Amino acid sequence: MTDPLFQRIAIIGIGLIGSSLARAIAEQKLAGEIAIFDASAEARAAAHELTLGQVVDSLAAAAKDADLVILATPIGAYADIGPALAPHLKKGAILTDVGSVKQAVIRDLGPHVPEGVHFIPGHPIAGTEHSGPRAGFADLFKGRWAIVTPVPGSDPTATAKLQALWSAVGSMVEVMEPAHHDQVLAITSHLPHLIAYTIVDTATQLETSTQSEVIKFSASGFRDFTRIAASDPTMWRDIFLNNREAVLEILGRFTEDLTAMQRAIRWGEGDKLFETFTRTRAVRRGIIDAKQA
Amino acid sequence: MTDPLFQRIAIIGIGLIGSSLARAIAEQKLAGEIAIFDASAEARAAAHELTLGQVVDSLAAAAKDADLVILATPIGAYADIGPALAPHLKKGAILTDVGSVKQAVIRDLGPHVPEGVHFIPGHPIAGTEHSGPRAGFADLFKGRWAIVTPVPGSDPTATAKLQALWSAVGSMVEVMEPAHHDQVLAITSHLPHLIAYTIVDTATQLETSTQSEVIKFSASGFRDFTRIAASDPTMWRDIFLNNREAVLEILGRFTEDLTAMQRAIRWGEGDKLFETFTRTRAVRRGIIDAKQA
Ligand SMILES: NC(=O)c1ccc[n+]([C@@H]2O[C@H](COP(=O)([O-])OP(=O)(O)OC[C@H]3O[C@@H](n4cnc5c(N)ncnc54)[C@H](OP(=O)(O)O)[C@@H]3O)[C@@H](O)[C@H]2O)c1
Ligand SMILES: NC(=O)c1ccc[n+]([C@@H]2O[C@H](COP(=O)([O-])OP(=O)(O)OC[C@H]3O[C@@H](n4cnc5c(N)ncnc54)[C@H](OP(=O)(O)O)[C@@H]3O)[C@@H](O)[C@H]2O)c1
């Protein structure tokens, strides 16, 4: 029998992402043991019932002796978790996370990380609109990308070990600058969610009679937005508050482009509409070719 | 053997919607014969090869003796088709269509419809992002809504017969005012498509290096928009040019709401974001309950 990649992995926050990781780590035998802590008693009870690992009652108990600690809570919780967790981290341990924003995470956690602990933030590009430990599944990360964003001075050996974990659960791994991560995700994820939330909200403000028709006839485009706009409100509030600049910058570009489309519609500029609608088809082709469809 | 609902159905435009109808009509034995005309020789050849019906070379030959004529071309073509088709319509025939906008269709076709022909526009709320006769399938309309928009003076018996056709291919049928149809579809379909096209276009204008990353990491929200933005450019140009007022009106509301979200992000108003994101979840629930998810 070969040794597992880590002796003890602690997962803090056992929701969709944390519980999917717990399942995938167990399935791939990547840890001698998995310790789990979650602030929610309900989530802890579910994790226990689902036998996702050894469920403990405190951050300290989870972190004790762990050689890998993974934060998988909404990122707004990091500012509290950082100082509470830090004293319990083992020398030589790796501290990582799965949060959807990286610069703010480094700002909030970085200062608390003790000497000798390897802090290497991360972010799996995989998810669903569901939440909680029961929504997770081991295959969530298969064929998807995981981004790892080492900070200046991160130990290459520790980074390689974290990359090995993501590979082992089925992901392709990309190493990226934290600032660049936040820009790319602002366009691929944060702006699409903001727009989906907004359009669904616009619909909820119509007269009641029209609202029920919107639901009835949603198959014509709208329903895809409602799925995105059903994502967890806490998680998404935290993302927008913590990636403000990159989101506002890309939102500015988007509204300029939308104004140009509005103008083309108002003035009946069919050619301009046709050109735009033709250009965008190529992007779909790219995604299909990249097997991310 | 009972008589089919119609002796001869003519389908003009044998793309995604026309060919799906041809398949469903044949499967349900709703016509004694199906005549097919399409302006594209390629589409005609495909329709012949797929044995979707009796493929003919002219509008006149298709309409001859037909007791139901269905227009299933992009709506921009109606202004030409109207005068060319009118002289060949049989007395007592029903003329309908599947176009995504209704007032403009009535404006373009209405004046050409001869005395004694029943003009009853329609619109199935079903589709995919694919086009052409090979993309169609008989089940496309199953469990989806079909909207029928009779004009003043439409014969109730003829309307009932058209409703029966849509029921027979598996749809639920709703009768609606044309103007109201255009408003409801502006929010459920036209605005979502406009936004999806725009955000994908915004992405195509980023630096080349970021563009390839957008494709790579599209699984985090963006890819759902690219699917919508891969829809047929001609069809969508025609929709925006022909439902201008309703689209501009709902777009105005949307941009107001988006500006409010932008402001909430800029000023760190977490509660406002959280409230909005919570409200929108209920809409998803409604769609799931209505079995349109
Ligand atoms: N969902 C996605 O699609 C996705 C994709 C990639 C990355 N992410 C990132 O992954 C992280 C988790 O997302 P998720 O979807 O897995 O969320 P989730 O299903 O809502 O689970 C988060 C869990 O963390 C718990 N928690 C909150 N504050 C805590 C604290 N201070 N200490 C310990 N546990 C705490 C929550 O409990 P309560 O319910 O009581 O708050 C909940 O059980 C987020 O940072 C998100 O940005 C999500
Ligand atoms: N796709 C959807 O999701 C959807 C849903 C509901 C309703 N609709 C409506 O259904 C209609 C057809 O859409 P579709 O997706 O089926 O389009 P499609 O797959 O592109 O097929 C349209 C066909 O009509 C042909 N055509 C164009 N002008 C013509 C003319 N003057 N005479 C005869 N044939 C002509 C086209 O030939 P060329 O290729 O040579 O132009 C093409 O073969 C549109 O009005 C659309 O608004 C579409």
XYZ file of C-alpha atoms and ligand atoms in Angstrom:
682
model
C 0.000 0.000 0.000
C 1.325 3.445 -0.920
C 1.046 6.357 1.483
C -1.831 8.772 0.824
C -0.909 12.250 -0.472
C -1.745 13.791 2.938
C -1.932 12.226 6.384
C -4.763 14.417 7.622
C -6.854 16.874 5.629
C -9.104 19.337 7.445
C -12.085 20.780 5.584
C -13.623 23.940 7.060
C -17.130 24.437 5.648
C -18.786 21.254 4.431
C -21.205 22.695 1.831
C -21.411 21.950 -1.884
C -17.695 22.365 -2.555
C -16.338 21.117 0.789
C -18.466 17.975 0.747
C -17.671 17.263 -2.902
C -13.989 17.495 -2.042
C -14.459 15.216 0.970
C -16.151 12.638 -1.235
C -13.531 12.874 -3.999
C -10.629 12.732 -1.521
C -12.105 9.626 0.106
C -12.814 7.978 -3.227
C -9.257 8.598 -4.431
C -7.748 7.695 -1.017
C -5.820 10.978 -0.882
C -5.888 11.355 2.902
C -5.172 9.129 5.899
C -8.090 10.915 7.571
C -10.479 13.765 6.861
C -11.437 16.143 9.668
C -14.496 18.324 9.145
C -15.668 21.488 10.830
C -18.634 23.666 9.881
C -20.225 26.559 11.803
C -23.659 25.098 11.092
C -24.772 22.300 13.427
C -27.114 21.113 10.695
C -24.297 20.820 8.173
C -22.149 19.001 10.746
C -24.965 16.543 11.440
C -25.451 15.924 7.726
C -21.708 15.419 7.207
C -21.718 12.879 10.007
C -24.746 11.065 8.635
C -23.196 10.987 5.147
C -19.919 9.678 6.712
C -17.901 12.331 4.919
C -15.198 12.262 7.571
C -14.493 12.797 11.230
C -16.771 15.686 12.210
C -15.377 17.882 14.995
C -16.712 20.771 17.063
C -14.146 23.505 16.537
C -11.682 24.995 14.095
C -8.933 24.060 16.528
C -9.904 20.384 16.626
C -10.081 20.236 12.836
C -6.742 21.959 12.250
C -4.887 19.950 14.883
C -2.186 17.847 13.179
C -3.653 18.506 9.728
C -1.062 18.727 6.976
C -3.612 20.293 4.632
C -6.355 22.708 5.716
C -8.962 23.666 3.105
C -11.304 26.602 3.687
C -14.608 26.064 1.866
C -16.900 28.604 3.542
C -18.269 31.769 1.922
C -15.315 34.179 1.655
C -16.957 36.744 3.924
C -16.236 34.372 6.813
C -12.464 34.323 6.238
C -11.762 37.499 8.233
C -13.122 35.742 11.355
C -11.685 32.331 10.560
C -8.127 33.616 9.938
C -7.177 34.730 13.455
C -9.143 31.887 15.100
C -7.513 29.206 12.974
C -3.935 30.479 12.786
C -2.647 29.396 16.235
C -3.721 25.797 15.552
C -1.964 25.305 12.237
C 0.842 22.776 12.275
C 4.333 23.801 11.128
C 4.790 22.665 7.517
C 1.047 22.453 6.897
C -0.516 23.799 3.703
C -3.390 26.250 4.075
C -5.563 26.599 0.987
C -9.111 27.561 0.104
C -11.679 27.243 -2.693
C -13.052 30.801 -2.649
C -14.215 32.433 -5.865
C -12.124 35.601 -5.347
C -8.398 35.534 -4.671
C -6.938 38.988 -3.920
C -9.374 39.702 -1.086
C -8.742 36.270 0.377
C -5.024 36.933 0.434
C -5.689 40.327 2.044
C -7.883 38.739 4.762
C -5.983 35.532 5.496
C -2.397 36.352 4.557
C -1.464 38.436 7.613
C -2.577 35.664 9.994
C -0.644 32.806 8.428
C 2.145 31.757 10.823
C 5.772 31.371 9.714
C 6.350 27.859 8.376
C 2.811 27.329 7.132
C 2.409 27.288 3.329
C -0.428 29.538 2.245
C -1.539 28.710 -1.323
C -5.025 29.910 -2.283
C -7.039 28.026 -4.891
C -10.326 27.986 -6.770
C -12.035 25.065 -8.540
C -13.994 26.190 -11.617
C -16.822 23.787 -10.899
C -20.099 24.125 -9.116
C -23.852 24.002 -9.331
C -26.615 26.325 -8.143
C -27.224 24.050 -5.135
C -25.752 24.374 -1.649
C -25.011 22.327 1.425
C -23.419 18.942 2.185
C -26.176 16.934 0.512
C -25.695 18.743 -2.809
C -22.082 17.604 -3.216
C -20.796 14.725 -5.344
C -17.361 13.210 -5.947
C -17.334 13.844 -9.706
C -17.900 17.612 -9.451
C -14.298 18.426 -10.325
C -13.788 15.888 -13.114
C -12.741 17.462 -16.394
C -12.976 20.960 -14.888
C -10.199 23.418 -14.212
C -8.779 24.197 -10.798
C -6.842 27.435 -10.433
C -4.021 27.700 -7.905
C -2.704 31.171 -7.050
C 0.563 30.970 -5.079
C 1.632 34.141 -3.280
C 5.170 35.564 -3.370
C 7.405 33.160 -1.470
C 5.078 30.138 -1.759
C 7.082 26.930 -1.531
C 7.156 25.170 -4.940
C 7.029 21.720 -3.329
C 3.905 22.625 -1.389
C 2.348 24.133 -4.520
C 3.110 20.941 -6.448
C 1.452 18.871 -3.721
C -1.689 20.988 -3.883
C -1.700 20.662 -7.672
C -1.402 16.894 -7.269
C -4.515 16.906 -5.082
C -6.577 18.721 -7.716
C -5.275 16.439 -10.449
C -6.164 13.403 -8.376
C -9.788 14.516 -8.022
C -9.977 14.825 -11.810
C -9.214 18.493 -12.479
C -6.856 20.173 -14.868
C -4.709 22.636 -12.951
C -3.691 26.177 -13.907
C -1.337 28.365 -11.903
C -2.261 32.059 -12.038
C -1.534 35.469 -10.528
C -4.254 36.339 -7.981
C -5.044 39.679 -9.665
C -5.353 38.044 -13.048
C -7.604 35.348 -11.591
C -9.962 38.008 -10.285
C -10.150 39.704 -13.685
C -10.797 36.514 -15.624
C -13.436 35.341 -13.163
C -15.114 38.754 -13.216
C -15.986 38.172 -16.870
C -16.536 34.401 -16.897
C -18.483 34.129 -13.680
C -19.195 37.255 -11.663
C -20.664 39.406 -14.439
C -22.850 36.560 -15.788
C -24.237 35.999 -12.293
C -24.845 39.706 -11.721
C -26.713 39.990 -15.007
C -28.757 36.862 -14.389
C -29.738 38.073 -10.924
C -30.666 41.467 -12.351
C -32.829 40.251 -15.235
C -34.712 37.858 -12.990
C -35.214 40.725 -10.563
C -36.477 42.975 -13.371
C -39.059 40.282 -14.134
C -40.179 40.037 -10.509
C -41.041 43.734 -10.631
C -43.552 43.367 -13.468
C -47.279 43.274 -12.776
C -48.355 40.025 -11.122
C -50.276 38.780 -14.179
C -47.235 39.175 -16.431
C -45.033 37.499 -13.814
C -46.931 34.236 -14.016
C -46.620 34.362 -17.800
C -42.893 34.911 -17.486
C -42.704 31.641 -15.589
C -44.999 29.868 -18.034
C -43.050 30.925 -21.109
C -39.591 30.839 -19.578
C -38.395 28.088 -21.928
C -37.543 30.691 -24.548
C -34.327 31.908 -22.882
C -35.244 33.262 -19.481
C -35.117 29.983 -17.594
C -31.350 29.599 -18.111
C -30.912 32.882 -16.267
C -33.157 31.756 -13.424
C -30.956 28.730 -12.818
C -27.905 30.954 -12.441
C -29.920 33.416 -10.326
C -30.841 30.607 -7.915
C -27.261 30.408 -6.632
C -26.527 30.998 -2.970
C -27.158 34.634 -1.920
C -24.505 34.722 0.825
C -21.789 33.361 -1.394
C -22.628 35.831 -4.142
C -22.939 38.856 -1.884
C -19.451 38.052 -0.615
C -18.070 37.663 -4.120
C -19.351 41.051 -5.274
C -18.201 42.822 -2.133
C -14.762 41.251 -2.479
C -14.116 41.597 -6.195
C -15.569 45.074 -6.528
C -12.980 46.668 -8.816
C -12.725 43.906 -11.398
C -16.521 43.517 -11.486
C -17.150 47.253 -11.892
C -14.536 47.455 -14.645
C -16.042 44.644 -16.747
C -19.575 45.821 -15.980
C -18.608 49.212 -17.419
C -17.516 47.584 -20.668
C -20.660 45.484 -20.806
C -23.007 48.446 -20.349
C -21.184 50.363 -23.098
C -21.691 47.414 -25.424
C -25.326 47.075 -24.366
C -25.919 50.747 -25.081
C -24.492 50.237 -28.575
C -26.923 47.339 -29.130
C -29.796 49.429 -27.829
C -28.902 52.141 -30.293
C -28.693 49.623 -33.159
C -32.171 48.358 -32.316
C -33.599 51.856 -31.983
C -32.210 52.962 -35.340
C -32.942 49.679 -37.115
C -29.278 48.898 -37.840
C -29.828 45.288 -38.926
C -26.309 44.809 -40.285
C -24.697 45.788 -37.020
C -26.929 43.344 -35.110
C -26.255 40.573 -37.627
C -22.484 41.106 -37.444
C -22.458 40.977 -33.649
C -24.660 37.883 -33.531
C -22.370 36.150 -36.020
C -19.175 37.022 -34.143
C -20.468 35.583 -30.886
C -21.152 32.152 -32.415
C -17.416 31.522 -32.716
C -17.025 31.678 -28.932
C -19.499 28.814 -28.524
C -17.478 26.770 -30.998
C -14.340 27.467 -28.929
C -16.023 26.208 -25.764
C -17.257 23.053 -27.460
C -13.771 22.420 -28.871
C -12.259 22.976 -25.412
C -14.701 20.356 -24.028
C -16.129 22.804 -21.483
C -19.648 22.840 -23.013
C -59.612 4.955 -40.038
C -60.463 8.487 -38.933
C -59.772 11.454 -41.191
C -56.627 13.425 -40.412
C -57.079 16.913 -38.930
C -56.020 18.503 -42.244
C -56.009 17.095 -45.772
C -52.931 18.962 -46.895
C -50.539 21.014 -44.781
C -47.978 23.270 -46.467
C -44.849 24.215 -44.550
C -42.902 27.207 -45.868
C -39.377 27.196 -44.442
C -38.152 23.757 -43.382
C -35.595 24.732 -40.722
C -35.504 23.791 -37.046
C -39.133 24.656 -36.355
C -40.626 23.751 -39.759
C -38.920 20.363 -39.873
C -39.808 19.593 -36.257
C -43.440 20.331 -37.106
C -43.262 18.165 -40.232
C -41.927 15.287 -38.147
C -44.494 15.712 -35.373
C -47.384 16.084 -37.857
C -46.329 12.891 -39.641
C -45.835 11.018 -36.396
C -49.294 12.015 -35.146
C -50.890 11.506 -38.588
C -52.375 14.997 -38.558
C -52.239 15.544 -42.340
C -53.205 13.587 -45.451
C -50.095 15.053 -47.038
C -47.346 17.523 -46.173
C -46.065 19.905 -48.849
C -42.746 21.645 -48.221
C -41.161 24.707 -49.753
C -37.965 26.435 -48.707
C -36.009 29.177 -50.482
C -32.808 27.262 -49.853
C -32.053 24.458 -52.319
C -29.884 22.846 -49.669
C -32.744 22.803 -47.165
C -35.090 21.399 -49.817
C -32.613 18.635 -50.640
C -32.217 17.778 -46.955
C -36.007 17.735 -46.456
C -36.313 15.359 -49.392
C -33.551 13.098 -48.116
C -35.113 13.054 -44.645
C -38.507 12.246 -46.253
C -40.177 15.057 -44.318
C -42.871 15.464 -46.986
C -43.463 16.268 -50.612
C -40.821 18.887 -51.438
C -41.904 21.381 -54.107
C -40.209 24.180 -56.034
C -42.407 27.178 -55.373
C -44.652 28.862 -52.855
C -47.494 28.410 -55.334
C -47.020 24.662 -55.638
C -46.878 24.303 -51.831
C -49.976 26.408 -51.160
C -52.077 24.780 -53.907
C -55.029 22.954 -52.301
C -53.484 23.255 -48.815
C -56.050 23.678 -46.034
C -53.303 24.770 -43.609
C -50.263 26.857 -44.561
C -47.568 27.349 -41.919
C -44.868 29.985 -42.351
C -41.676 28.932 -40.585
C -39.061 31.246 -42.113
C -37.305 34.129 -40.353
C -39.933 36.862 -39.977
C -37.949 39.319 -42.097
C -38.962 37.205 -45.119
C -42.714 37.623 -44.527
C -42.988 40.950 -46.350
C -41.859 39.199 -49.573
C -43.722 35.967 -48.952
C -47.088 37.670 -48.258
C -47.867 39.060 -51.723
C -46.280 36.074 -53.508
C -48.250 33.538 -51.520
C -51.643 35.248 -51.278
C -53.029 34.494 -54.769
C -52.440 30.775 -54.266
C -54.260 30.325 -50.963
C -57.383 28.186 -51.138
C -60.682 29.599 -49.922
C -61.322 28.345 -46.377
C -57.640 27.630 -45.777
C -55.934 28.597 -42.509
C -52.758 30.678 -42.762
C -50.576 30.588 -39.650
C -46.930 31.040 -38.721
C -44.443 30.258 -35.952
C -42.641 33.607 -35.833
C -41.271 34.909 -32.529
C -42.927 38.344 -32.881
C -46.641 38.807 -33.552
C -47.620 42.446 -34.135
C -45.101 42.979 -36.923
C -46.185 39.736 -38.563
C -49.794 40.897 -38.575
C -48.660 44.234 -40.022
C -46.683 42.521 -42.816
C -48.987 39.632 -43.724
C -52.430 40.846 -42.741
C -53.071 43.188 -45.690
C -52.321 40.406 -48.210
C -54.615 37.744 -46.806
C -57.507 37.202 -49.239
C -61.154 37.220 -48.149
C -62.209 33.750 -47.014
C -58.746 32.719 -45.765
C -58.386 32.437 -41.956
C -55.283 34.233 -40.743
C -54.305 33.094 -37.235
C -50.700 33.782 -36.219
C -48.967 31.526 -33.716
C -45.717 30.962 -31.838
C -44.417 27.772 -30.221
C -42.342 28.468 -27.087
C -39.849 25.762 -27.940
C -36.547 25.757 -29.721
C -32.845 25.130 -29.498
C -29.800 27.126 -30.576
C -29.477 24.945 -33.701
C -30.874 25.639 -37.167
C -31.876 23.854 -40.342
C -33.884 20.727 -41.256
C -31.416 18.308 -39.694
C -31.683 20.002 -36.286
C -35.416 19.326 -35.952
C -37.061 16.535 -33.957
C -40.669 15.459 -33.415
C -40.621 15.896 -29.636
C -39.577 19.556 -29.707
C -43.044 20.807 -28.759
C -43.894 18.209 -26.110
C -44.741 19.750 -22.758
C -44.046 23.256 -24.103
C -46.482 26.102 -24.643
C -47.778 27.211 -28.012
C -49.270 30.698 -28.205
C -52.007 31.453 -30.699
C -52.864 35.111 -31.388
C -56.105 35.439 -33.361
C -56.738 38.814 -35.010
C -60.071 40.673 -34.847
C -62.582 38.672 -36.866
C -60.672 35.372 -36.709
C -63.078 32.434 -37.105
C -63.396 30.540 -33.781
C -63.729 27.174 -35.567
C -60.507 27.753 -37.474
C -58.785 28.902 -34.259
C -59.953 25.740 -32.500
C -58.564 23.614 -35.334
C -55.182 25.296 -35.058
C -55.237 24.795 -31.292
C -56.012 21.119 -31.887
C -52.919 20.822 -34.071
C -50.653 22.223 -31.363
C -52.248 19.985 -28.728
C -51.748 16.982 -30.967
C -47.999 17.638 -31.263
C -47.809 17.734 -27.468
C -48.094 21.412 -26.621
C -50.231 23.280 -24.139
C -52.004 26.096 -25.930
C -52.566 29.681 -24.795
C -54.598 32.266 -26.672
C -53.202 35.791 -26.359
C -53.463 39.341 -27.690
C -50.628 39.969 -30.188
C -49.424 43.093 -28.344
C -49.349 41.264 -25.036
C -47.467 38.373 -26.640
C -44.779 40.776 -27.817
C -44.387 42.248 -24.329
C -44.177 38.900 -22.557
C -41.705 37.521 -25.087
C -39.594 40.677 -24.856
C -38.815 39.797 -21.237
C -38.774 35.982 -21.420
C -36.865 35.629 -24.644
C -35.739 38.743 -26.501
C -34.011 40.533 -23.612
C -32.224 37.343 -22.423
C -30.921 36.791 -25.948
C -29.823 40.412 -26.323
C -27.949 40.271 -23.042
C -26.330 36.947 -23.833
C -25.184 38.191 -27.236
C -23.813 41.342 -25.628
C -21.844 39.722 -22.817
C -20.281 37.220 -25.193
C -19.407 40.113 -27.471
C -17.870 42.024 -24.562
C -15.675 38.982 -23.953
C -14.579 38.784 -27.592
C -13.229 42.311 -27.280
C -10.804 41.482 -24.467
C -7.121 40.941 -25.179
C -6.473 37.675 -27.008
C -4.745 36.026 -24.035
C -7.716 36.696 -21.748
C -10.120 35.457 -24.431
C -8.658 31.968 -24.416
C -8.954 31.941 -20.637
C -12.586 32.987 -20.890
C -13.191 29.870 -22.950
C -11.150 27.687 -20.617
C -12.946 28.836 -17.470
C -16.397 29.288 -18.974
C -17.938 26.584 -16.787
C -18.440 29.146 -14.028
C -21.471 30.849 -15.602
C -20.373 32.267 -18.938
C -20.947 29.128 -20.998
C -24.723 29.224 -20.471
C -24.722 32.615 -22.152
C -22.641 31.366 -25.061
C -25.204 28.689 -25.816
C -27.941 31.307 -26.082
C -25.621 33.581 -28.057
C -25.063 30.810 -30.617
C -28.626 31.153 -31.903
C -29.267 32.020 -35.534
C -28.150 35.602 -36.392
C -30.749 36.170 -39.128
C -33.646 35.058 -36.967
C -32.497 37.262 -34.107
C -31.764 40.321 -36.205
C -35.336 40.048 -37.497
C -36.774 39.676 -34.010
C -35.061 42.808 -32.677
C -35.956 44.870 -35.739
C -39.570 43.747 -35.457
C -40.173 43.976 -31.720
C -38.298 47.206 -31.208
C -40.655 49.013 -28.842
C -41.279 46.179 -26.401
C -37.570 45.295 -26.344
C -36.460 48.891 -25.748
C -39.020 49.289 -22.972
C -37.920 46.204 -21.022
C -34.260 46.947 -21.749
C -34.777 50.361 -20.125
C -36.084 48.723 -16.963
C -33.241 46.226 -16.946
C -30.525 48.867 -17.265
C -32.090 50.861 -14.416
C -31.978 47.746 -12.247
C -28.416 46.985 -13.335
C -27.340 50.507 -12.432
C -28.836 50.013 -8.969
C -26.818 46.805 -8.571
C -23.684 48.544 -9.772
C -24.226 51.230 -7.164
C -24.780 48.615 -4.432
C -21.488 46.952 -5.359
C -19.595 50.234 -5.515
C -20.853 51.354 -2.091
C -20.567 47.913 -0.502
C -24.292 47.603 0.208
C -24.221 43.911 1.096
C -27.768 43.822 2.458
C -29.242 45.159 -0.751
C -27.352 42.549 -2.782
C -28.382 39.773 -0.408
C -32.061 40.794 -0.567
C -32.093 40.863 -4.351
C -30.316 37.509 -4.641
C -32.829 35.986 -2.227
C -35.877 37.358 -4.049
C -34.765 35.923 -7.390
C -34.549 32.372 -6.038
C -38.338 32.222 -5.756
C -38.686 32.603 -9.521
C -36.620 29.482 -10.092
C -38.894 27.593 -7.731
C -41.908 28.789 -9.747
C -40.398 27.485 -12.966
C -39.591 24.127 -11.436
C -43.140 23.892 -10.057
C -44.533 24.798 -13.484
C -42.456 21.958 -14.993
C -40.709 24.323 -17.416
C -37.238 23.850 -15.900
N -21.012 26.905 -5.332
C -20.173 27.051 -6.354
O -20.580 26.928 -7.491
C -18.707 27.380 -6.074
C -17.753 27.119 -7.075
C -16.413 27.387 -6.806
C -16.046 27.933 -5.595
N -16.994 28.211 -4.640
C -16.558 28.792 -3.360
O -16.643 27.754 -2.409
C -16.983 28.287 -1.122
C -18.149 27.501 -0.545
O -19.211 27.485 -1.461
P -20.355 26.369 -1.348
O -21.203 26.519 -2.572
O -19.755 25.053 -1.034
O -21.166 26.956 -0.079
P -22.272 26.226 0.838
O -22.797 24.999 0.183
O -23.208 27.308 1.241
O -21.418 25.761 2.121
C -20.695 26.633 2.945
C -20.691 26.066 4.359
O -19.799 26.835 5.164
C -20.425 27.075 6.422
N -19.847 28.226 7.105
C -20.173 29.542 7.011
N -19.408 30.290 7.808
C -18.561 29.432 8.438
C -17.523 29.599 9.410
N -17.192 30.811 9.863
N -16.869 28.502 9.820
C -17.198 27.274 9.375
N -18.176 27.061 8.472
C -18.844 28.126 8.003
C -21.865 27.280 6.030
O -22.722 27.200 7.138
P -24.064 28.125 7.122
O -24.938 27.520 6.066
O -24.601 28.043 8.509
O -23.599 29.532 6.749
C -22.067 26.147 5.036
O -22.372 24.938 5.658
C -17.293 29.772 -1.331
O -16.206 30.541 -0.885
C -17.430 29.918 -2.819
O -16.953 31.178 -3.237
C -18.315 27.911 -4.865
N -35.279 28.576 -33.356
C -36.086 28.779 -32.352
O -35.700 28.548 -31.201
C -37.484 29.303 -32.597
C -38.466 29.121 -31.607
C -39.760 29.589 -31.842
C -40.048 30.222 -33.042
N -39.066 30.418 -33.972
C -39.418 31.107 -35.231
O -39.455 30.124 -36.220
C -39.045 30.676 -37.474
C -38.012 29.748 -38.095
O -36.940 29.559 -37.189
P -35.952 28.328 -37.343
O -35.109 28.299 -36.141
O -36.712 27.097 -37.734
O -35.087 28.853 -38.586
P -34.080 28.037 -39.542
O -33.715 26.708 -38.953
O -33.001 28.987 -39.911
O -34.979 27.752 -40.849
C -35.561 28.748 -41.629
C -35.638 28.251 -43.069
O -36.432 29.183 -43.834
C -35.770 29.399 -45.081
N -36.198 30.654 -45.704
C -35.688 31.903 -45.540
N -36.365 32.795 -46.314
C -37.301 32.085 -46.991
C -38.293 32.433 -47.939
N -38.454 33.713 -48.346
N -39.086 31.460 -48.415
C -38.925 30.175 -48.021
N -37.994 29.776 -47.127
C -37.194 30.724 -46.625
C -34.328 29.403 -44.674
O -33.481 29.269 -45.797
P -32.028 30.008 -45.728
O -31.262 29.224 -44.713
O -31.508 29.909 -47.124
O -32.324 31.433 -45.297
C -34.263 28.203 -43.741
O -34.119 26.994 -44.441
C -38.556 32.081 -37.193
O -39.529 33.011 -37.606
C -38.407 32.138 -35.708
O -38.728 33.436 -35.206
C -37.813 29.935 -33.780
